[in-house]
XYZ file of C-alpha atoms in Angstrom:
122
model
C 5.608 63.324 67.632
C 6.442 66.907 68.608
C 3.061 67.132 70.301
C 3.933 64.082 72.407
C 7.215 65.625 73.514
C 5.559 68.985 74.113
C 2.902 67.388 76.316
C 5.506 65.556 78.410
C 7.614 68.709 78.702
C 4.616 70.832 79.731
C 3.701 68.351 82.472
C 7.328 68.222 83.621
C 7.729 72.008 83.626
C 4.431 72.552 85.448
C 5.498 70.097 88.148
C 8.904 71.795 88.432
C 7.128 75.105 89.038
C 4.760 73.481 91.538
C 7.642 71.955 93.503
C 9.499 75.277 93.527
C 6.483 77.292 94.639
C 5.437 74.760 97.281
C 9.052 74.231 98.435
C 8.543 70.462 98.338
C 11.524 68.251 99.223
C 10.787 66.046 96.190
C 12.366 66.583 92.763
C 9.963 68.046 90.219
C 10.706 65.266 87.759
C 9.478 62.666 90.249
C 6.275 64.630 90.822
C 5.888 64.870 87.035
C 6.210 61.083 86.704
C 3.537 60.574 89.344
C 1.233 63.144 87.721
C 1.749 61.568 84.298
C 1.011 58.129 85.755
C -2.157 59.363 87.455
C -3.332 61.071 84.268
C -2.730 57.916 82.236
C -4.222 55.563 84.834
C -7.333 57.685 85.243
C -7.913 57.928 81.524
C -7.714 61.730 81.510
C -4.694 61.382 79.228
C -4.716 58.776 76.467
C -1.578 56.697 75.983
C -1.661 57.487 72.277
C -0.991 61.143 73.053
C 2.442 60.350 74.545
C 3.267 56.994 72.944
C 5.579 58.298 70.209
C 7.695 60.386 72.555
C 7.806 57.593 75.132
C 8.935 55.098 72.493
C 11.735 57.421 71.359
C 12.851 58.077 74.935
C 12.832 54.373 75.818
C 14.691 53.414 72.640
C 17.402 55.979 73.371
C 17.612 55.608 77.132
C 21.361 54.985 77.040
C 21.894 58.527 75.756
C 20.078 59.885 78.806
C 22.515 58.125 81.154
C 25.652 59.149 79.292
C 26.202 62.634 80.851
C 25.921 61.411 84.480
C 28.252 58.511 83.683
C 30.848 60.832 82.198
C 30.587 63.124 85.213
C 31.296 60.153 87.506
C 34.468 59.418 85.583
C 35.431 63.079 85.851
C 35.065 63.168 89.666
C 36.522 59.704 90.301
C 39.226 61.109 92.571
C 36.586 62.460 94.989
C 35.472 58.935 95.868
C 38.714 58.349 97.764
C 39.025 54.600 97.360
C 35.324 53.975 97.958
C 34.503 53.648 94.259
C 34.350 49.844 94.195
C 32.259 49.729 97.381
C 29.814 52.157 95.802
C 29.676 50.105 92.593
C 29.111 46.924 94.630
C 26.329 48.645 96.563
C 24.744 49.806 93.310
C 24.889 46.297 91.849
C 23.374 44.739 94.982
C 20.564 47.289 95.207
C 19.848 46.933 91.476
C 19.536 43.154 91.813
C 17.314 43.536 94.884
C 15.141 46.034 93.016
C 14.794 43.628 90.097
C 13.817 40.787 92.439
C 11.255 42.881 94.325
C 9.836 44.189 91.046
C 9.537 40.676 89.628
C 7.692 39.390 92.700
C 5.442 42.462 92.710
C 4.517 41.938 89.062
C 3.828 38.251 89.704
C 1.622 39.150 92.652
C -0.346 41.669 90.621
C -0.803 39.167 87.798
C -2.113 36.592 90.296
C -4.518 39.150 91.775
C -5.803 39.990 88.306
C -6.322 36.294 87.548
C -8.250 35.833 90.797
C -10.446 38.821 89.937
C -11.124 37.433 86.465
C -12.029 34.051 87.916
C -14.423 35.670 90.392
C -16.078 37.705 87.625
C -16.412 34.652 85.385
C -17.886 32.502 88.171
C -20.665 35.022 88.893
């Protein structure tokens, strides 16, 4: 499992360095996610090599959101009465994201079914 974490951390750190050196306006963690996705999708990196670490991170995702949540409570006074508007905006955008994601997944599943049908009919 340590190898899984080490691999993810190496990819993340390398992308952080790349973003810093290239002065990209994108966070290094986002670049690392894209690189990890490309490596997994292309088959250059096997899912088994990061599965254990990914499972641990997904199972404990709440812990990863705890520090930012506590910081929000700490700086509540800086919101100046806009806190509930911000929360409402976050809820609305989260629901919209879920809806768009659901329709995207359905569309991809339909495309895959059409491709399978075309392959089977040949």
